[in-house]
Short mmCIF file of C-alpha atoms and ligand atoms in Angstrom, two decimals:
data_model
loop_
_atom_site.label_atom_id
_atom_site.label_comp_id
_atom_site.label_asym_id
_atom_site.label_seq_id
_atom_site.Cartn_x
_atom_site.Cartn_y
_atom_site.Cartn_z
CA MET A 1 -29.76 20.79 9.95
CA VAL A 2 -28.55 19.48 13.40
CA LYS A 3 -31.93 21.02 14.92
CA ASN A 4 -34.25 19.61 11.91
CA ARG A 5 -33.51 16.66 11.59
CA GLY A 6 -35.44 12.93 9.61
CA SER A 7 -34.33 15.20 7.35
CA PHE A 8 -33.09 12.46 4.48
CA SER A 9 -35.33 11.75 1.99
CA ARG A 10 -36.58 7.77 2.28
CA ILE A 11 -34.02 6.67 -0.55
CA GLY A 12 -31.47 9.54 0.47
CA PHE A 13 -30.41 7.74 3.63
CA ILE A 14 -29.00 4.78 1.26
CA LEU A 15 -27.04 7.67 -0.68
CA ALA A 16 -25.61 9.10 1.46
CA ALA A 17 -24.65 5.94 3.85
CA ALA A 18 -23.55 4.26 0.92
CA GLY A 19 -21.73 7.02 -0.57
CA SER A 20 -20.11 7.52 2.88
CA ALA A 21 -18.88 3.85 3.00
CA VAL A 22 -17.61 3.49 -0.65
CA GLY A 23 -15.31 5.73 -1.13
CA LEU A 24 -10.49 5.33 -0.84
CA GLY A 25 -11.20 2.41 1.17
CA ASN A 26 -11.83 0.37 -1.59
CA LEU A 27 -10.52 1.61 -4.51
CA TRP A 28 -7.36 2.24 -3.23
CA LYS A 29 -6.45 0.91 0.23
CA PHE A 30 -8.27 -2.49 -0.30
CA PRO A 31 -6.54 -3.39 -3.06
CA TYR A 32 -3.08 -2.44 -1.77
CA ILE A 33 -3.55 -3.98 1.70
CA THR A 34 -4.80 -7.30 0.19
CA TRP A 35 -2.34 -7.53 -1.92
CA HIS A 36 0.56 -7.05 1.06
CA ASN A 37 -1.32 -9.59 2.84
CA ASN A 38 -1.11 -12.12 0.05
CA GLY A 39 -5.22 -12.22 -0.77
CA GLY A 40 -7.23 -15.55 -0.14
CA ALA A 41 -6.54 -16.09 3.63
CA PHE A 42 -7.31 -12.09 4.73
CA VAL A 43 -10.03 -11.66 1.60
CA LEU A 44 -11.61 -14.40 3.41
CA ILE A 45 -11.26 -12.93 7.41
CA TYR A 46 -12.33 -10.11 6.00
CA LEU A 47 -15.34 -11.15 4.19
CA ILE A 48 -16.24 -12.90 7.37
CA SER A 49 -15.32 -9.65 9.87
CA VAL A 50 -17.67 -7.64 7.69
CA VAL A 51 -20.66 -10.23 7.85
CA VAL A 52 -20.61 -10.84 11.86
CA ILE A 53 -18.71 -7.33 13.08
CA GLY A 54 -19.62 -4.73 10.38
CA TRP A 55 -23.02 -5.53 9.47
CA PRO A 56 -25.03 -5.52 13.64
CA ILE A 57 -22.53 -2.68 14.31
CA MET A 58 -23.76 -0.74 11.35
CA ILE A 59 -27.43 -1.41 12.38
CA ALA A 60 -26.38 -0.63 16.01
CA GLU A 61 -25.04 2.37 14.97
CA ILE A 62 -28.01 3.58 12.72
CA LEU A 63 -30.18 3.37 15.46
CA ILE A 64 -29.07 4.41 18.16
CA GLY A 65 -28.77 7.90 16.02
CA ARG A 66 -32.12 7.30 14.49
CA ASN A 67 -33.71 6.80 17.75
CA ALA A 68 -31.51 9.64 19.71
CA GLN A 69 -31.66 12.04 17.08
CA ASN A 70 -28.73 13.27 17.99
CA SER A 71 -25.30 13.49 16.84
CA PRO A 72 -23.26 10.91 18.71
CA VAL A 73 -21.87 12.56 21.99
CA PRO A 74 -25.14 13.56 22.80
CA ALA A 75 -26.94 10.54 21.17
CA PHE A 76 -24.71 8.78 23.98
CA GLU A 77 -25.20 10.57 26.50
CA LYS A 78 -29.07 10.77 26.17
CA LEU A 79 -29.56 7.04 25.55
CA GLY A 80 -26.60 5.85 28.49
CA GLY A 81 -25.63 8.42 30.55
CA LYS A 82 -22.85 11.13 30.74
CA LYS A 83 -20.74 7.76 31.04
CA TRP A 84 -20.95 7.01 27.50
CA SER A 85 -20.24 10.13 26.13
CA PHE A 86 -16.52 9.36 25.67
CA VAL A 87 -17.57 6.82 22.51
CA GLY A 88 -19.15 9.89 20.53
CA TRP A 89 -15.78 11.61 21.53
CA LEU A 90 -13.16 9.36 20.77
CA GLY A 91 -15.49 9.00 17.20
CA VAL A 92 -15.24 12.82 16.97
CA ILE A 93 -11.09 12.67 17.05
CA THR A 94 -11.01 9.55 14.94
CA GLY A 95 -12.42 11.49 12.73
CA LEU A 96 -9.88 13.87 12.64
CA VAL A 97 -7.55 12.12 12.32
CA ILE A 98 -8.65 10.14 9.23
CA LEU A 99 -9.94 13.55 7.58
CA GLY A 100 -6.03 14.48 8.34
CA TYR A 101 -4.73 12.03 5.89
CA TYR A 102 -7.64 10.42 4.24
CA SER A 103 -7.86 14.51 2.36
CA VAL A 104 -3.91 14.26 1.19
CA ILE A 105 -5.17 10.77 -0.59
CA ALA A 106 -8.41 12.41 -1.79
CA GLY A 107 -6.36 14.99 -3.07
CA TRP A 108 -4.47 12.81 -5.73
CA THR A 109 -7.76 11.73 -7.28
CA ILE A 110 -6.90 15.86 -8.52
CA THR A 111 -4.15 15.09 -10.33
CA SER A 112 -5.23 12.06 -11.56
CA PHE A 113 -8.17 13.54 -13.20
CA THR A 114 -6.39 15.89 -14.69
CA SER A 115 -3.35 13.78 -16.22
CA CYS A 116 -6.21 11.56 -17.73
CA LEU A 117 -7.73 14.40 -19.35
CA LYS A 118 -4.30 15.85 -20.98
CA TRP A 119 -3.63 11.44 -21.86
CA SER A 120 -7.05 11.86 -23.52
CA ILE A 121 -6.62 14.90 -25.11
CA SER A 122 -3.13 14.13 -26.83
CA GLY A 123 -2.25 10.44 -26.24
CA TYR A 124 -1.32 9.14 -23.55
CA ILE A 125 2.77 8.30 -22.61
CA ILE A 126 4.26 6.00 -20.05
CA GLN A 127 4.71 7.33 -16.98
CA PRO A 128 8.37 7.10 -15.87
CA GLU A 129 8.26 4.37 -12.92
CA ASP A 130 9.68 7.15 -9.84
CA SER A 131 7.12 9.72 -11.42
CA PHE A 132 4.77 8.88 -8.82
CA LYS A 133 7.86 8.69 -6.11
CA HIS A 134 8.82 12.30 -7.34
CA PHE A 135 4.50 13.41 -6.94
CA MET A 136 4.30 12.04 -3.80
CA GLY A 137 7.67 14.17 -3.06
CA ASN A 138 6.82 17.50 -4.03
CA GLY A 139 5.50 19.07 -0.14
CA SER A 140 3.73 22.20 -1.85
CA LEU A 141 1.83 20.11 -4.32
CA GLN A 142 0.35 17.88 -1.51
CA LEU A 143 0.13 20.71 0.49
CA LEU A 144 -2.52 22.94 -2.38
CA LEU A 145 -4.42 18.88 -2.78
CA SER A 146 -5.18 17.96 0.31
CA PHE A 147 -6.02 22.43 0.99
CA ILE A 148 -8.58 22.14 -2.27
CA PHE A 149 -10.21 18.78 -1.09
CA ILE A 150 -11.04 19.92 2.40
CA ALA A 151 -12.07 23.37 1.04
CA ILE A 152 -14.29 21.85 -1.74
CA THR A 153 -15.68 19.62 1.95
CA ALA A 154 -16.30 22.55 3.93
CA VAL A 155 -18.31 24.06 1.37
CA ILE A 156 -20.82 21.24 1.28
CA ILE A 157 -21.13 21.42 4.83
CA TRP A 158 -21.20 24.69 4.88
CA LYS A 159 -24.50 24.36 2.80
CA GLY A 160 -26.15 21.16 4.84
CA VAL A 161 -25.81 17.78 3.39
CA ASN A 162 -28.86 17.67 1.86
CA LYS A 163 -29.67 19.51 -1.02
CA GLY A 164 -25.74 19.38 -2.23
CA ILE A 165 -24.82 15.13 -1.35
CA GLU A 166 -27.68 13.78 -1.86
CA ARG A 167 -28.80 15.39 -5.10
CA THR A 168 -24.90 14.60 -6.33
CA THR A 169 -24.00 11.24 -4.80
CA ARG A 170 -27.63 10.29 -6.99
CA ILE A 171 -27.09 10.79 -10.04
CA LEU A 172 -23.10 10.19 -9.32
CA MET A 173 -23.17 6.75 -7.57
CA PRO A 174 -24.34 5.19 -9.97
CA VAL A 175 -22.15 6.55 -12.57
CA LEU A 176 -19.43 5.51 -10.80
CA PHE A 177 -20.80 2.04 -10.27
CA LEU A 178 -21.81 1.21 -13.94
CA ILE A 179 -17.64 2.18 -14.64
CA ILE A 180 -16.82 -0.34 -12.12
CA ILE A 181 -18.71 -2.82 -14.07
CA TYR A 182 -17.79 -1.89 -17.32
CA LEU A 183 -14.07 -1.94 -16.19
CA VAL A 184 -14.91 -5.56 -14.49
CA ILE A 185 -16.61 -7.02 -17.73
CA MET A 186 -13.01 -6.20 -19.74
CA VAL A 187 -10.37 -7.30 -17.73
CA LEU A 188 -13.02 -10.42 -17.58
CA PHE A 189 -11.41 -10.84 -21.06
CA LEU A 190 -8.23 -11.20 -20.29
CA PRO A 191 -6.61 -14.55 -19.37
CA ALA A 192 -4.96 -13.37 -15.81
CA ARG A 193 -8.69 -13.32 -14.59
CA VAL A 194 -7.61 -16.75 -13.58
CA GLU A 195 -4.84 -15.75 -11.40
CA THR A 196 -6.60 -13.08 -10.47
CA PHE A 197 -9.57 -15.24 -8.77
CA ARG A 198 -7.20 -18.01 -7.62
CA PHE A 199 -4.96 -15.24 -5.57
CA LEU A 200 -8.45 -13.37 -4.26
CA PHE A 201 -10.77 -16.60 -3.21
CA ARG A 202 -8.49 -19.26 -2.86
CA PRO A 203 -7.41 -18.47 1.03
CA ASN A 204 -3.91 -20.29 2.36
CA PHE A 205 -3.51 -19.36 6.32
CA ALA A 206 0.13 -19.51 5.86
CA ASP A 207 0.78 -16.74 3.38
CA LEU A 208 -1.22 -14.14 6.20
CA PRO A 209 1.04 -12.94 8.06
CA SER A 210 0.71 -11.95 11.68
CA THR A 211 -0.58 -8.41 11.15
CA GLY A 212 -3.34 -9.71 8.56
CA ILE A 213 -6.19 -10.39 10.98
CA LEU A 214 -5.56 -6.84 12.44
CA GLU A 215 -5.86 -5.54 9.25
CA ALA A 216 -8.17 -6.95 8.50
CA VAL A 217 -11.00 -6.50 10.92
CA GLY A 218 -9.75 -2.69 11.03
CA HIS A 219 -10.11 -2.58 7.65
CA ALA A 220 -13.48 -3.77 7.57
CA PHE A 221 -14.21 -1.01 10.20
CA PHE A 222 -12.70 1.42 7.82
CA THR A 223 -14.24 0.47 4.55
CA LEU A 224 -18.02 0.63 6.41
CA SER A 225 -17.25 3.82 8.31
CA LEU A 226 -17.72 2.41 11.64
CA GLY A 227 -16.33 2.79 14.99
CA MET A 228 -16.78 6.38 14.65
CA GLY A 229 -20.51 7.78 15.00
CA ALA A 230 -20.80 8.91 11.29
CA MET A 231 -23.51 6.66 10.80
CA ILE A 232 -24.77 7.27 13.71
CA THR A 233 -24.93 10.81 12.98
CA TYR A 234 -26.41 9.71 9.55
CA GLY A 235 -28.98 7.21 11.11
CA SER A 236 -30.43 10.47 13.42
CA TYR A 237 -31.13 11.69 9.36
CA MET A 238 -33.07 8.54 8.63
CA ASP A 239 -36.96 8.52 7.72
CA ARG A 240 -39.19 6.45 10.37
CA HIS A 241 -40.05 3.96 8.04
CA GLU A 242 -36.74 2.87 6.62
CA SER A 243 -35.97 -0.32 7.63
CA ILE A 244 -32.21 0.10 9.78
CA GLN A 245 -31.32 -3.75 8.89
CA ARG A 246 -32.00 -3.95 5.28
CA ASN A 247 -30.34 -0.84 4.55
CA ALA A 248 -27.59 -1.52 6.54
CA ALA A 249 -27.51 -4.92 4.34
CA MET A 250 -27.48 -3.01 1.15
CA VAL A 251 -24.91 -0.56 2.35
CA VAL A 252 -22.77 -3.57 3.52
CA PHE A 253 -23.26 -5.18 0.19
CA LEU A 254 -22.50 -3.03 -2.18
CA ASP A 255 -19.34 -1.45 -0.51
CA THR A 256 -17.91 -5.27 -0.72
CA PHE A 257 -18.59 -5.70 -4.16
CA ILE A 258 -17.01 -2.72 -4.77
CA ALA A 259 -13.95 -3.43 -2.95
CA LEU A 260 -13.75 -6.83 -4.31
CA CYS A 261 -14.56 -5.12 -7.91
CA ALA A 262 -11.49 -2.99 -7.28
CA CYS A 263 -9.00 -5.81 -6.87
CA ILE A 264 -10.23 -8.21 -10.05
CA ILE A 265 -9.49 -4.85 -11.98
CA MET A 266 -6.05 -4.15 -10.87
CA TYR A 267 -4.94 -7.73 -9.75
CA THR A 268 -6.15 -8.62 -13.55
CA ILE A 269 -3.88 -6.14 -15.22
CA ILE A 270 -1.14 -6.78 -12.68
CA PHE A 271 -1.06 -10.51 -13.73
CA SER A 272 -1.56 -9.97 -17.26
CA ALA A 273 2.08 -7.49 -17.36
CA PRO A 274 5.45 -8.60 -15.64
CA SER A 275 6.60 -5.66 -15.45
CA ILE A 276 3.91 -4.07 -13.83
CA LYS A 277 4.22 -6.66 -11.75
CA GLU A 278 7.61 -5.43 -10.54
CA SER A 279 6.84 -1.87 -10.00
CA VAL A 280 3.64 -2.37 -8.64
CA SER A 281 5.74 -4.46 -5.17
CA GLY A 282 7.83 -1.66 -5.08
CA SER A 283 4.84 0.99 -4.33
CA THR A 284 1.33 -0.60 -4.46
CA ILE A 285 0.04 2.30 -2.34
CA GLY A 286 -0.33 4.01 -5.69
CA MET A 287 -2.23 0.78 -7.37
CA LEU A 288 -5.06 3.24 -7.94
CA PHE A 289 -3.51 5.93 -9.67
CA ILE A 290 -0.11 3.92 -11.35
CA THR A 291 -1.55 1.18 -12.58
CA LEU A 292 -4.87 1.41 -12.93
CA PRO A 293 -4.15 4.60 -15.62
CA ASN A 294 -1.62 2.19 -16.93
CA LEU A 295 -4.02 -0.25 -17.99
CA LEU A 296 -6.78 2.26 -18.54
CA TYR A 297 -4.67 4.05 -21.72
CA THR A 298 -3.23 0.65 -23.06
CA GLN A 299 -5.49 -2.14 -22.77
CA ILE A 300 -9.38 -1.06 -22.48
CA PRO A 301 -11.61 -0.64 -25.06
CA PHE A 302 -12.37 3.17 -24.96
CA GLY A 303 -10.17 3.20 -22.07
CA ALA A 304 -9.28 6.58 -23.33
CA ALA A 305 -13.13 8.11 -22.75
CA VAL A 306 -13.21 6.45 -19.42
CA ALA A 307 -10.40 7.11 -17.35
CA PRO A 308 -11.42 11.02 -17.11
CA ALA A 309 -14.64 10.38 -16.24
CA PHE A 310 -13.04 7.67 -13.32
CA TYR A 311 -11.09 9.41 -11.71
CA LEU A 312 -13.60 12.11 -11.36
CA LEU A 313 -16.42 9.78 -9.44
CA VAL A 314 -13.06 8.34 -7.80
CA GLY A 315 -12.49 11.99 -6.30
CA PHE A 316 -16.41 12.24 -5.63
CA ALA A 317 -16.85 8.62 -3.98
CA ALA A 318 -13.78 9.98 -1.51
CA LEU A 319 -15.89 13.39 -1.35
CA SER A 320 -19.04 11.91 0.10
CA SER A 321 -16.94 10.35 2.64
CA THR A 322 -15.04 13.09 4.04
CA ILE A 323 -18.23 14.87 4.21
CA SER A 324 -19.12 12.68 6.29
CA LEU A 325 -16.06 12.51 8.65
CA LEU A 326 -16.67 16.57 8.93
CA GLU A 327 -20.21 15.88 9.55
CA VAL A 328 -19.40 13.99 12.56
CA ILE A 329 -16.97 16.88 13.73
CA VAL A 330 -19.10 19.94 12.63
CA SER A 331 -22.50 18.74 14.13
CA LEU A 332 -20.86 17.80 17.85
CA LEU A 333 -19.01 21.93 17.84
CA ILE A 334 -22.64 22.91 17.03
CA ASP A 335 -24.36 20.35 19.54
CA LYS A 336 -22.19 21.23 22.21
CA LEU A 337 -20.34 24.29 21.86
CA ASN A 338 -23.27 25.90 20.23
CA PHE A 339 -21.49 27.09 17.09
CA ASN A 340 -23.37 28.17 14.73
CA ARG A 341 -22.99 25.75 11.32
CA HIS A 342 -20.99 28.10 9.67
CA LYS A 343 -18.32 28.58 12.39
CA ALA A 344 -18.23 24.88 13.39
CA THR A 345 -17.62 23.98 9.57
CA LEU A 346 -14.66 26.66 9.52
CA ILE A 347 -13.01 25.34 12.91
CA GLY A 348 -13.76 21.52 11.64
CA ALA A 349 -11.57 22.47 8.46
CA MET A 350 -9.20 23.87 10.13
CA ALA A 351 -8.42 21.54 12.80
CA ALA A 352 -8.73 19.08 9.84
CA TYR A 353 -6.09 20.89 7.86
CA VAL A 354 -3.55 21.22 10.36
CA VAL A 355 -3.14 17.23 10.90
CA SER A 356 -3.18 17.09 6.79
CA ILE A 357 -0.17 18.87 6.56
CA PHE A 358 1.85 16.75 8.47
CA SER A 359 0.47 13.72 6.30
CA ALA A 360 1.24 15.81 3.51
CA LEU A 361 4.38 16.07 3.84
CA SER A 362 5.39 12.76 5.21
CA LEU A 363 5.25 11.19 1.23
CA GLY A 364 8.98 12.11 1.28
CA ALA A 365 9.47 15.86 1.60
CA VAL A 366 10.21 16.36 5.12
CA SER A 367 12.47 13.15 6.16
CA GLY A 368 11.45 14.04 9.44
CA PHE A 369 7.68 13.28 9.06
CA SER A 370 8.53 10.59 6.53
CA ASP A 371 10.12 8.27 9.00
CA PHE A 372 8.51 8.34 11.26
CA SER A 373 7.88 5.09 12.55
CA ILE A 374 5.71 3.63 15.26
CA PHE A 375 4.34 0.89 14.00
CA GLY A 376 7.64 -0.29 12.15
CA PRO A 377 8.67 -1.30 8.80
CA GLY A 378 6.25 -0.85 6.06
CA LYS A 379 4.17 1.44 7.97
CA GLU A 380 6.55 4.36 7.78
CA GLY A 381 5.82 8.26 7.92
CA VAL A 382 3.04 10.27 10.12
CA LEU A 383 0.09 9.53 6.64
CA SER A 384 0.67 5.69 7.20
CA THR A 385 1.23 5.86 11.26
CA LEU A 386 -2.25 7.84 11.51
CA ASP A 387 -4.23 5.45 9.19
CA HIS A 388 -2.35 2.40 11.04
CA LEU A 389 -3.81 3.77 14.17
CA ALA A 390 -7.12 5.18 13.01
CA ALA A 391 -8.08 2.31 10.88
CA ASN A 392 -6.94 -0.71 13.19
CA TRP A 393 -6.44 1.02 16.53
CA MET A 394 -9.23 3.67 17.28
CA LEU A 395 -12.14 1.98 15.20
CA PRO A 396 -11.95 -1.15 16.27
CA VAL A 397 -12.19 -0.08 20.10
CA GLY A 398 -15.17 2.80 19.46
CA GLY A 399 -17.05 -0.30 17.65
CA PHE A 400 -16.39 -1.98 20.45
CA PHE A 401 -17.75 0.06 22.68
CA ILE A 402 -20.82 0.34 20.39
CA THR A 403 -21.72 -3.77 20.96
CA ILE A 404 -20.85 -3.46 24.59
CA PHE A 405 -23.58 -0.32 24.80
CA VAL A 406 -25.93 -1.77 22.41
CA GLY A 407 -25.68 -5.30 23.64
CA TRP A 408 -25.09 -4.66 27.30
CA PHE A 409 -26.59 -1.62 28.45
CA LEU A 410 -29.46 0.09 25.98
CA ASP A 411 -32.93 -1.13 27.05
CA LYS A 412 -33.91 -3.75 24.51
CA LYS A 413 -37.51 -2.08 23.54
CA ILE A 414 -35.34 0.23 21.84
CA SER A 415 -33.48 -2.14 19.73
CA GLU A 416 -37.20 -3.40 19.00
CA ALA A 417 -38.96 -1.09 18.19
CA GLU A 418 -36.34 0.38 16.41
CA LEU A 419 -36.05 -2.92 14.21
CA GLY A 420 -39.58 -3.24 14.01
CA LEU A 421 -39.32 -6.43 16.33
CA PHE A 422 -42.99 -6.69 16.47
CA LYS A 423 -44.36 -5.07 12.94
CA THR A 424 -45.19 -7.01 10.42
CA ASN A 425 -42.61 -5.46 7.97
CA GLY A 426 -39.92 -5.43 10.86
CA ILE A 427 -37.50 -7.07 11.42
CA SER A 428 -37.85 -11.40 11.70
CA LYS A 429 -37.50 -13.26 15.37
CA ILE A 430 -35.21 -15.61 13.83
CA ILE A 431 -33.02 -12.14 12.39
CA TYR A 432 -33.09 -10.45 15.12
CA THR A 433 -32.26 -13.50 17.22
CA ILE A 434 -28.82 -13.61 14.94
CA PHE A 435 -28.65 -9.95 15.38
CA ARG A 436 -28.78 -9.82 19.94
CA PHE A 437 -26.43 -12.53 19.19
CA LEU A 438 -23.69 -11.14 17.60
CA ILE A 439 -24.04 -7.71 18.78
CA LYS A 440 -24.05 -9.37 22.32
CA TYR A 441 -21.46 -12.11 22.10
CA LEU A 442 -19.61 -12.64 18.37
CA ALA A 443 -19.05 -8.93 17.96
CA PRO A 444 -16.85 -8.24 20.86
CA LEU A 445 -15.70 -11.16 21.40
CA ALA A 446 -13.98 -10.74 18.27
CA ILE A 447 -12.68 -7.55 18.47
CA LEU A 448 -11.25 -8.55 22.09
CA ALA A 449 -9.90 -11.10 21.59
CA VAL A 450 -7.64 -9.09 18.33
CA ILE A 451 -6.76 -6.34 20.30
CA ILE A 452 -5.69 -8.62 23.53
CA ALA A 453 -3.81 -11.20 20.97
CA VAL A 454 -2.06 -7.46 19.63
CA ILE A 455 -1.67 -6.05 23.03
CA LEU A 456 0.33 -9.38 23.84
CA GLY A 457 2.71 -9.44 21.76
CA LYS A 458 2.02 -11.52 19.33
CA ASP A 459 2.84 -8.97 16.54
CA PHE A 460 -0.57 -8.29 14.75
CA SER A 461 1.09 -4.67 14.22
N1 LIG B 1 -15.50 4.11 4.50
C1 LIG B 1 -14.92 4.96 3.99
C2 LIG B 1 -13.59 4.53 2.78
O1 LIG B 1 -14.54 3.84 2.38
C3 LIG B 1 -13.91 5.65 4.77
C4 LIG B 1 -14.95 6.47 6.26
C5 LIG B 1 -13.97 5.99 7.15
C6 LIG B 1 -15.28 7.40 5.77
C7 LIG B 1 -14.71 6.59 8.48
C8 LIG B 1 -15.67 7.86 7.38
C9 LIG B 1 -15.53 7.38 8.35
O2 LIG B 1 -13.79 4.95 2.17
#
């Protein structure tokens, strides 16, 4: 696949890229970090980041990949010389870190699916409050689940992405979309929707914790799969005739829309039942896995029918993201170390699993791992630490260098040609000027400002 480029069909890129972007970031992470950061102001900063940082960097990554026809490390070498290859390497390491905890959470979709199947058949029993804690603390189960998830990812990568993933995402993503819309419509009948909208869309900056700005910017990178080369890799498989800027805008829109829907669904149910609100605050990390099943079985018409399907699809959404993560690592091993695809897949997956062992055991099973802390209260444990490190530091730093590369170093003619500046169907002059301004000045300055503020001890983290 790496030697034989341009292999996505015309619609294939958008499916794969949206598949990479839409995942646990939208359904699991965004609802819980937005909750922690008290809604409104956080959401606003996140939305601004998505537009002024996310969209231009998405374009930049895709154009690097499509022009170089290579995976990130050789792509940077080809377009910028050896001195730029570090950006590609940083991305690969980031991918390994993310895969090393993402697979643990992704593994939870397996048990949610099987539990829902059981409940749908033999009736739902309200779960005792600490059941999720027990589940997280069950080390061997956590190890097994993340193993299964990485193994499934590896099987698909082993076969090559196109036949497996392009075909499956074509059916699954639209179904996921429909179920989410159905759930949104259902919760909109509940009176608590008013409180939800107030919480999400009425910014009050006094409520924003000092860590919030960094988290909002970091999450924009995470949820759009930016800053580590996933979009460079996928861009290299993109059809020449596809519009980069339009595809990028579409992915950004879909991703943001689904994230907001996930919040609307979960918060409305939380606000509807004060008792849930209390238990949720204790374990917001489990919102998707505790609050939602409860909602599905007790408040939503046909919830029992929807629930197992929903968790199956969440699992698939996570899978299309882990595939893009592993693909970055594997394509590097193929291009740089001349491994064949099978050997590269085995080594890449094993490396990811080693990292995931530490994450899997850090949810209560091994106290040394669970108490491990670099970023202070609320972020204890290997899993949270890796999440914070990758999303809030490694991705923004990687993204920063990508803006500098495309904005300042890459020959302008390459961007113009890839975006079709002077072509009839290409980018309009005005959009191109906006893109240049964002990628050259605003995006790098915004990222830099946040990073410097953190380093100078603004206590953003
Ligand atoms: N964007 C994915 C999500 O929201 C996670 C991801 C990050 C995937 C970085 C690839 C690269 O779940």
